[in-house]
Amino acid sequence: MKLPERIVLDPEIMGGKPTIRGTRITVGTILNQLRFQTREELLQDYPELTPEDIDAALAYAALLAEEREMPL
């Protein structure tokens, strides 16, 4: 699986959770907030984010949803 360019997996940042490059904001945080806020509200609450960061988080979630896990 190829990660969107803005998504980083680094064990030294947020315990290795996927984050937006250059921040400590996790993909999970973005996705959870989008359940309750508009993109515009999210960008106001997290001014270090860009619309492209939100798109990257959604793209990452879509990639994960397409992954297939097979029981051993």
XYZ file of C-alpha atoms in Angstrom:
72
model
C 0.000 0.000 0.000
C 1.463 3.368 -1.012
C 0.816 6.076 1.570
C -0.445 9.475 0.489
C 2.523 11.867 0.396
C 1.405 13.881 3.428
C 0.930 10.864 5.732
C 3.830 9.805 7.941
C 4.289 6.642 10.006
C 7.092 7.258 12.498
C 7.453 5.289 15.730
C 8.876 8.423 17.376
C 5.754 10.489 16.619
C 2.457 9.667 18.341
C 3.589 6.075 18.918
C 3.729 5.333 15.200
C 0.136 6.267 14.428
C -0.322 7.774 10.962
C 0.052 11.544 11.221
C 0.085 14.535 8.921
C 3.678 15.351 7.967
C 5.183 18.069 10.151
C 2.456 17.823 12.805
C 1.386 15.591 15.657
C -2.168 15.449 14.285
C -3.209 11.869 13.608
C -5.303 10.672 10.718
C -7.689 9.256 13.322
C -8.141 12.672 14.888
C -9.021 14.190 11.523
C -11.465 11.435 10.640
C -13.121 11.552 14.047
C -13.494 15.328 13.939
C -15.028 15.158 10.462
C -17.864 13.154 12.009
C -18.913 16.287 13.915
C -17.425 19.245 12.044
C -17.277 20.605 8.548
C -13.926 20.808 6.794
C -13.955 24.562 7.352
C -14.517 24.167 11.095
C -11.742 21.578 11.281
C -9.346 23.925 9.489
C -10.257 26.705 11.937
C -9.640 24.437 14.939
C -6.352 23.116 13.500
C -4.810 26.065 11.633
C -1.677 24.045 10.824
C -3.782 21.775 8.583
C -4.503 22.435 4.931
C -7.373 21.167 2.786
C -4.824 18.855 1.131
C -4.015 17.336 4.528
C -7.671 16.479 5.040
C -7.808 14.960 1.560
C -4.710 12.884 2.363
C -6.303 11.595 5.594
C -9.440 10.595 3.692
C -7.348 8.925 0.975
C -5.432 6.981 3.613
C -8.685 5.817 5.221
C -9.984 4.732 1.812
C -6.811 2.723 1.194
C -7.212 0.959 4.524
C -10.850 0.196 3.773
C -9.770 -1.507 0.541
C -7.194 -3.721 2.281
C -8.140 -7.332 2.699
C -7.224 -9.189 5.855
C -7.177 -12.952 5.613
C -7.469 -15.134 8.721
C -4.520 -17.444 9.247
